[in-house]
Short mmCIF file of C-alpha atoms and ligand atoms in Angstrom, two decimals:
data_model
loop_
_atom_site.label_atom_id
_atom_site.label_comp_id
_atom_site.label_asym_id
_atom_site.label_seq_id
_atom_site.Cartn_x
_atom_site.Cartn_y
_atom_site.Cartn_z
CA UNK A 118 -5.76 -12.09 -24.99
CA UNK A 119 -6.80 -12.58 -21.47
CA UNK A 120 -9.63 -15.37 -21.22
CA UNK A 121 -11.59 -15.67 -17.64
CA UNK A 122 -14.68 -17.01 -16.29
CA UNK A 123 -16.13 -16.75 -12.72
CA UNK A 124 -13.60 -14.21 -11.73
CA UNK A 125 -10.42 -16.70 -12.54
CA UNK A 126 -7.93 -16.56 -15.66
CA UNK A 127 -8.22 -19.70 -17.47
CA UNK A 128 -5.91 -18.74 -20.46
CA UNK A 129 -3.69 -16.25 -22.43
CA UNK A 130 -3.96 -16.66 -25.85
CA UNK A 131 -3.47 -14.89 -29.50
CA UNK A 132 -6.59 -13.26 -30.77
CA UNK A 133 -6.16 -16.00 -33.95
CA UNK A 134 -6.28 -18.74 -31.58
CA UNK A 135 -9.61 -18.02 -29.85
CA UNK A 136 -12.00 -20.29 -31.74
CA UNK A 137 -14.80 -20.85 -29.40
CA UNK A 138 -17.25 -18.28 -30.76
CA UNK A 139 -19.66 -18.23 -27.75
CA UNK A 140 -16.98 -16.22 -25.87
CA UNK A 141 -17.64 -12.65 -25.08
CA UNK A 142 -15.15 -10.36 -26.35
CA UNK A 143 -14.05 -6.91 -24.98
CA UNK A 144 -11.58 -5.01 -26.97
CA UNK A 145 -9.09 -2.56 -25.73
CA UNK A 146 -7.19 -0.62 -28.65
CA UNK A 147 -3.58 0.16 -28.34
CA UNK A 148 -3.64 -1.05 -24.53
CA UNK A 149 -1.35 -2.32 -22.31
CA UNK A 150 -2.77 -4.95 -19.81
CA UNK A 151 -0.82 -5.38 -16.39
CA UNK A 152 -1.77 -7.36 -13.61
CA UNK A 153 -4.14 -5.04 -11.45
CA UNK A 154 -2.10 -2.48 -9.44
CA UNK A 155 -2.30 -3.03 -5.64
CA UNK A 156 -1.63 -0.02 -3.34
CA UNK A 157 -1.07 -1.13 0.52
CA UNK A 158 -0.92 2.42 1.75
CA UNK A 159 -4.16 4.82 1.10
CA UNK A 160 -5.42 7.25 3.61
CA UNK A 161 -8.48 8.31 1.33
CA UNK A 162 -9.79 9.07 -1.75
CA UNK A 163 -13.10 10.56 -3.45
CA UNK A 164 -12.88 13.47 -0.57
CA UNK A 165 -13.19 10.86 2.05
CA UNK A 166 -10.24 10.24 4.51
CA UNK A 167 -10.60 6.75 6.26
CA UNK A 168 -9.24 8.23 9.65
CA UNK A 169 -12.63 10.47 9.88
CA UNK A 170 -15.21 7.66 8.69
CA UNK A 171 -14.46 3.97 9.03
CA UNK A 172 -18.16 2.91 7.27
CA UNK A 173 -18.15 0.26 4.66
CA UNK A 174 -19.60 3.00 2.50
CA UNK A 175 -16.77 5.43 3.04
CA UNK A 176 -14.75 2.70 1.97
CA UNK A 177 -16.26 2.00 -1.19
CA UNK A 178 -15.66 5.71 -2.06
CA UNK A 179 -12.04 5.69 -1.15
CA UNK A 180 -11.92 2.28 -3.55
CA UNK A 181 -13.88 3.63 -6.19
CA UNK A 182 -11.79 6.83 -6.33
CA UNK A 183 -8.68 4.83 -6.73
CA UNK A 184 -10.09 2.32 -8.89
CA UNK A 185 -10.78 5.10 -11.50
CA UNK A 186 -6.83 5.56 -11.43
CA UNK A 187 -5.77 2.17 -12.11
CA UNK A 188 -5.57 0.95 -8.62
CA UNK A 189 -7.48 -2.47 -8.41
CA UNK A 190 -6.86 -3.31 -4.60
CA UNK A 191 -6.28 -1.44 -1.98
CA UNK A 192 -5.39 -1.34 1.98
CA UNK A 193 -7.48 1.46 3.79
CA UNK A 194 -4.69 3.03 5.87
CA UNK A 195 -5.55 4.30 9.36
CA UNK A 196 -3.10 7.15 10.66
CA UNK A 197 -2.20 7.07 13.86
CA UNK A 198 -5.22 7.43 16.19
CA UNK A 199 -6.86 6.74 19.73
CA UNK A 200 -7.89 2.88 20.43
CA UNK A 201 -11.44 3.45 19.77
CA UNK A 202 -10.86 4.59 16.11
CA UNK A 203 -8.66 1.65 15.72
CA UNK A 204 -11.36 -0.57 16.53
CA UNK A 205 -14.08 1.22 14.23
CA UNK A 206 -11.41 0.93 11.59
CA UNK A 207 -11.01 -2.81 11.94
CA UNK A 208 -14.80 -3.20 12.43
CA UNK A 209 -15.46 -1.42 9.39
CA UNK A 210 -13.11 -3.42 7.04
CA UNK A 211 -14.15 -6.42 8.73
CA UNK A 212 -17.97 -5.53 7.64
CA UNK A 213 -16.76 -4.09 4.25
CA UNK A 214 -14.72 -7.34 3.83
CA UNK A 215 -18.11 -9.54 4.66
CA UNK A 216 -19.89 -7.39 2.10
CA UNK A 217 -17.27 -8.35 -0.56
CA UNK A 218 -16.40 -5.00 -1.39
CA UNK A 219 -14.47 -5.38 -4.60
CA UNK A 220 -10.87 -4.44 -4.33
CA UNK A 221 -10.54 -4.40 -0.66
CA UNK A 222 -7.84 -6.66 0.53
CA UNK A 223 -7.54 -5.82 4.40
CA UNK A 224 -6.16 -3.04 6.68
CA UNK A 225 -3.10 -0.88 7.13
CA UNK A 226 -2.89 0.50 10.38
CA UNK A 227 0.01 3.37 10.32
CA UNK A 228 0.55 3.73 13.72
CA UNK A 229 0.05 4.44 16.72
CA UNK A 230 3.20 2.32 17.92
CA UNK A 231 5.60 5.03 16.12
CA UNK A 232 8.51 7.19 17.30
CA UNK A 233 7.90 10.73 18.27
CA UNK A 234 11.01 11.82 16.65
CA UNK A 235 9.89 10.63 13.12
CA UNK A 236 6.28 11.48 13.49
CA UNK A 237 5.82 13.27 10.33
CA UNK A 238 1.88 14.21 10.22
CA UNK A 239 0.63 11.86 12.83
CA UNK A 240 -0.23 13.02 16.33
CA UNK A 241 2.44 11.77 18.85
CA UNK A 242 -0.03 12.42 21.86
CA UNK A 243 -1.77 8.72 20.39
CA UNK A 244 1.86 6.75 20.31
CA UNK A 245 2.11 4.24 23.04
CA UNK A 246 3.80 0.85 23.54
CA UNK A 247 1.02 -1.96 23.30
CA UNK A 248 0.83 -4.45 25.83
CA UNK A 249 -0.59 -8.14 25.48
CA UNK A 250 -3.60 -7.06 27.34
CA UNK A 251 -4.18 -4.29 25.04
CA UNK A 252 -3.48 -6.30 21.77
CA UNK A 253 -5.82 -9.32 22.30
CA UNK A 254 -8.62 -7.06 22.77
CA UNK A 255 -8.31 -5.43 19.27
CA UNK A 256 -11.23 -6.82 16.72
CA UNK A 257 -8.57 -8.10 14.36
CA UNK A 258 -9.22 -8.97 10.84
CA UNK A 259 -10.38 -12.97 10.72
CA UNK A 260 -10.27 -12.81 6.89
CA UNK A 261 -8.21 -10.34 4.88
CA UNK A 262 -4.73 -9.09 5.33
CA UNK A 263 -3.45 -6.72 8.38
CA UNK A 264 -0.47 -4.56 7.65
CA UNK A 265 0.92 -2.68 10.78
CA UNK A 266 3.80 0.25 10.35
CA UNK A 267 5.23 0.22 13.75
CA UNK A 268 8.67 1.79 15.10
CA UNK A 269 10.67 -1.33 16.44
CA UNK A 270 12.42 0.58 19.24
CA UNK A 271 9.06 1.40 20.64
CA UNK A 272 7.29 -1.85 20.85
CA UNK A 273 8.32 -4.57 23.13
CA UNK A 274 9.50 -7.58 22.17
CA UNK A 275 6.46 -9.64 23.04
CA UNK A 276 4.20 -7.61 21.37
CA UNK A 277 6.00 -8.02 18.12
CA UNK A 278 6.15 -11.80 18.74
CA UNK A 279 2.12 -11.88 19.80
CA UNK A 280 1.43 -9.69 16.39
CA UNK A 281 3.78 -12.13 14.02
CA UNK A 282 1.85 -15.27 15.96
CA UNK A 283 -1.48 -14.10 14.10
CA UNK A 284 -0.33 -13.41 11.00
CA UNK A 285 -0.28 -9.54 11.19
CA UNK A 286 2.54 -8.49 8.51
CA UNK A 287 5.05 -6.00 10.23
CA UNK A 288 6.70 -3.39 8.47
CA UNK A 289 9.53 -0.72 10.48
CA UNK A 290 8.59 2.97 9.80
CA UNK A 291 8.30 6.34 11.41
CA UNK A 292 11.38 4.82 13.33
CA UNK A 293 14.30 6.49 14.67
CA UNK A 294 16.03 3.37 15.42
CA UNK A 295 19.73 2.44 14.99
CA UNK A 296 21.00 -0.85 13.66
CA UNK A 297 21.60 -1.92 17.22
CA UNK A 298 17.76 -1.01 18.13
CA UNK A 299 17.01 -4.05 15.82
CA UNK A 300 18.61 -6.80 17.51
CA UNK A 301 16.14 -9.80 18.22
CA UNK A 302 13.61 -7.48 16.33
CA UNK A 303 14.62 -7.49 12.57
CA UNK A 304 13.27 -10.98 12.08
CA UNK A 305 9.55 -9.84 13.28
CA UNK A 306 9.79 -7.49 10.46
CA UNK A 307 9.18 -8.12 6.81
CA UNK A 308 9.58 -4.59 5.44
CA UNK A 309 9.79 -1.19 5.89
CA UNK A 310 6.77 1.93 5.29
CA UNK A 311 7.81 4.59 2.70
CA UNK A 312 11.59 4.38 2.34
CA UNK A 313 13.59 7.63 3.32
CA UNK A 314 10.61 9.44 4.82
CA UNK A 315 10.05 9.82 8.30
CA UNK A 316 13.00 7.29 8.99
CA UNK A 317 16.53 7.75 10.70
CA UNK A 318 19.09 8.45 7.97
CA UNK A 319 22.19 6.43 6.92
CA UNK A 320 25.20 8.08 7.91
CA UNK A 321 28.91 7.32 8.06
CA UNK A 322 28.92 5.71 11.42
CA UNK A 323 25.42 4.37 11.30
CA UNK A 324 23.21 2.39 9.13
CA UNK A 325 19.90 3.95 10.07
CA UNK A 326 16.53 2.52 9.36
CA UNK A 327 17.26 3.72 5.40
CA UNK A 328 20.30 1.78 5.49
CA UNK A 329 18.67 -1.08 6.99
CA UNK A 330 15.84 -1.17 4.46
CA UNK A 331 18.51 -1.40 1.68
CA UNK A 332 20.80 -3.48 3.24
CA UNK A 333 18.68 -6.11 4.10
CA UNK A 334 17.55 -7.56 0.63
CA UNK A 335 14.87 -10.11 2.04
CA UNK A 336 13.16 -7.05 3.22
CA UNK A 337 10.25 -5.30 0.91
CA UNK A 338 10.21 -1.28 0.94
CA UNK A 339 7.31 0.41 -0.03
CA UNK A 340 8.43 4.14 -1.75
CA UNK A 341 6.34 7.17 -2.40
CA UNK A 342 6.96 8.06 -6.04
CA UNK A 343 5.35 11.81 -6.41
CA UNK A 344 8.55 13.54 -6.78
CA UNK A 345 8.06 15.97 -3.38
CA UNK A 346 8.86 12.97 -0.71
CA UNK A 347 11.85 11.55 -2.32
CA UNK A 348 14.33 12.77 -4.72
CA UNK A 349 14.10 10.31 -7.78
CA UNK A 350 17.57 9.94 -7.79
CA UNK A 351 17.05 8.33 -4.45
CA UNK A 352 14.26 5.89 -5.83
CA UNK A 353 16.08 4.93 -8.61
CA UNK A 354 19.26 4.16 -6.59
CA UNK A 355 17.31 2.13 -4.21
CA UNK A 356 16.04 0.19 -7.49
CA UNK A 357 19.38 -0.55 -8.32
CA UNK A 358 20.31 -2.06 -5.18
CA UNK A 359 17.12 -3.82 -4.08
CA UNK A 360 16.09 -7.24 -5.52
CA UNK A 361 13.95 -6.62 -8.40
CA UNK A 362 10.83 -8.18 -6.51
CA UNK A 363 11.20 -6.30 -3.15
CA UNK A 364 10.36 -2.46 -3.80
CA UNK A 365 6.73 -1.71 -3.27
CA UNK A 366 4.79 1.45 -4.93
CA UNK A 367 2.66 2.95 -2.69
CA UNK A 368 0.73 6.64 -3.06
CA UNK A 369 0.32 7.38 0.63
CA UNK A 370 -2.85 8.99 -0.77
CA UNK A 371 -5.13 11.56 0.97
CA UNK A 372 -8.81 11.89 0.75
CA UNK A 373 -7.97 15.09 -1.66
CA UNK A 374 -7.36 12.20 -4.44
CA UNK A 375 -10.58 11.97 -6.78
CA UNK A 376 -11.98 14.91 -4.63
CA UNK A 377 -13.95 18.06 -6.22
CA UNK A 378 -11.80 20.68 -4.22
CA UNK A 379 -8.74 19.07 -3.63
CA UNK A 380 -9.04 19.29 0.15
CA UNK A 381 -9.71 16.94 3.21
CA UNK A 382 -9.72 16.95 7.01
CA UNK A 383 -7.05 15.12 9.13
CA UNK A 384 -7.38 15.68 13.01
CA UNK A 385 -9.78 18.36 12.79
CA UNK A 386 -7.34 20.72 10.59
CA UNK A 387 -8.28 20.82 6.80
CA UNK A 388 -5.45 20.49 4.30
CA UNK A 389 -5.50 21.22 0.86
CA UNK A 390 -3.31 20.29 -2.08
CA UNK A 391 -1.22 22.98 -3.44
CA UNK A 392 0.72 22.27 -6.85
CA UNK A 393 0.56 18.79 -6.03
CA UNK A 394 1.96 18.75 -2.35
CA UNK A 395 0.02 18.41 1.10
CA UNK A 396 1.57 20.43 3.88
CA UNK A 397 -0.04 20.68 7.27
CA UNK A 398 0.04 23.90 9.68
CA UNK A 399 3.45 22.40 11.15
CA UNK A 400 4.99 22.48 7.75
CA UNK A 401 5.34 18.57 7.76
CA UNK A 402 4.05 16.62 4.29
CA UNK A 403 0.57 15.15 5.38
CA UNK A 404 0.41 12.31 2.89
CA UNK A 405 0.55 12.73 -0.75
CA UNK A 406 -1.62 13.72 -3.50
CA UNK A 407 -1.13 11.22 -6.51
CA UNK A 408 -2.56 8.11 -8.01
CA UNK A 409 -0.77 4.89 -9.06
CA UNK A 410 -0.99 5.96 -12.57
CA UNK A 411 0.97 9.05 -12.24
CA UNK A 412 3.32 7.23 -9.89
CA UNK A 413 4.18 4.84 -12.65
CA UNK A 414 4.35 7.51 -15.00
CA UNK A 415 7.04 9.11 -12.77
CA UNK A 416 9.11 6.07 -12.31
CA UNK A 417 9.17 5.69 -16.40
CA UNK A 418 10.12 9.33 -16.69
CA UNK A 419 12.83 8.73 -14.26
CA UNK A 420 14.45 6.24 -16.13
CA UNK A 421 12.86 2.70 -14.37
CA UNK A 422 12.26 0.11 -16.63
CA UNK A 423 8.25 -0.34 -17.75
CA UNK A 424 8.18 -4.15 -16.49
CA UNK A 425 10.08 -3.14 -13.25
CA UNK A 426 7.69 -0.27 -12.62
CA UNK A 427 4.65 -2.42 -13.21
CA UNK A 428 6.15 -5.20 -10.91
CA UNK A 429 6.63 -2.30 -8.27
CA UNK A 430 3.09 -1.31 -8.62
CA UNK A 431 1.32 -5.02 -8.54
CA UNK A 432 3.27 -8.20 -8.26
CA UNK A 433 5.53 -6.68 -5.22
CA UNK A 434 2.69 -6.06 -3.17
CA UNK A 435 0.81 -8.86 -3.83
CA UNK A 436 3.96 -10.95 -2.43
CA UNK A 437 4.72 -8.70 0.56
CA UNK A 438 0.92 -9.21 1.73
CA UNK A 439 1.46 -13.28 1.09
CA UNK A 440 -1.13 -13.17 -1.98
CA UNK A 441 1.56 -13.96 -4.47
CA UNK A 442 -0.64 -17.30 -5.49
CA UNK A 443 -3.70 -15.63 -6.38
CA UNK A 444 -2.88 -11.65 -7.44
CA UNK A 445 -0.04 -9.99 -9.10
CA UNK A 446 0.89 -12.00 -12.30
CA UNK A 447 -1.63 -12.77 -15.56
CA UNK A 448 -1.71 -16.44 -15.65
CA UNK A 449 -4.09 -19.28 -15.47
CA UNK A 450 -5.53 -19.75 -11.88
CA UNK A 451 -4.99 -16.29 -10.81
CA UNK A 452 -7.44 -13.99 -9.92
CA UNK A 453 -8.85 -12.03 -13.39
CA UNK A 454 -7.91 -8.64 -12.54
CA UNK A 455 -5.96 -6.27 -14.47
CA UNK A 456 -5.13 -2.58 -14.86
CA UNK A 457 -5.71 -1.74 -18.44
CA UNK A 458 -3.56 1.33 -19.79
CA UNK A 459 -3.14 3.53 -22.69
CA UNK A 460 0.41 3.80 -24.12
CA UNK A 461 0.85 7.05 -22.14
CA UNK A 462 0.00 5.02 -19.03
CA UNK A 463 -3.44 6.50 -18.09
CA UNK A 464 -6.27 4.26 -17.20
CA UNK A 465 -8.20 3.09 -19.72
CA UNK A 466 -10.57 0.49 -17.45
CA UNK A 467 -10.03 -2.19 -14.63
CA UNK A 468 -10.73 -5.58 -14.81
CA UNK A 469 -11.40 -6.42 -11.30
CA UNK A 470 -12.45 -10.56 -10.61
CA UNK A 471 -14.14 -10.70 -13.92
CA UNK A 472 -16.04 -7.18 -13.49
CA UNK A 473 -14.90 -4.28 -15.88
CA UNK A 474 -14.85 -0.86 -14.82
CA UNK A 475 -14.10 1.74 -17.18
CA UNK A 476 -12.51 4.92 -16.16
ZN1 ZN B 1595 3.69 7.67 7.19
#
């Protein structure tokens, strides 16, 4: 049994050892209780796209849609956009954090400092190499975590240094870099965004971004496990190559997750889910239509061990965000946050800092 008080875990005991009769007890039958899932790449949910609406109420709709599907904590993710929208996204998250929006950890800015050659569904007209003058004007978060996905070959060295100095976590992604392009830049990067997707491939004569992500054991890699973005065998192979604590499961979910009609609007284009896939008019995959619990179920089906899958869905993301001393484990002193699943990995409820949300 998980014993908690004021949002913090105070003990883990067997039921027989729980002697204090004043403790209020909630039972879940035949349940799996794991550290609350953390999704560091969520573009939308409940019919809302973060790119369309950056208000605290829109953020709350996204958090709620994912909470119903097993995700306790989220980084709302802004797809490459104009600076005005980045400002508004940072301000929206700042305000929602100040209002203690449950499950909000910060923000993920995916671009716009990306490679046009690996644009995916991003609008390359928004891409640029940021100058220091530009960087200092962004309303960066003062609390919460900021993750930025950028293409190292598109961003100047001083900008990378400035972002590191301001405790902004940098992942490489949407990048066509060669191994040589990472010279003097690799130390600034702590991970790689959606392994295999929108990155230069590994070939016989070139490591590519894929090879860099797999070779460097001190770097995190996030990945999408919907079975459409990446072949399952590639994920299983990466899980064999990378240290157990370096693979981070993300959904890259769009607003269609948890919405009535399975549709959302991105840059004025209406995109709908067909057979579990989201494709834009150019034929590119436009994010994913999947939940964290379904992603975990897929990993188990592909032969990943249950404990490793849960680690990928929670602990490793907490470590990647430098939150490994408060989230990602069920231990005394940690936040009382857990995902409660049935034996088929369907979400029964979420415990979030001592508050239970039933699915
Ligand atoms: Zn992407």
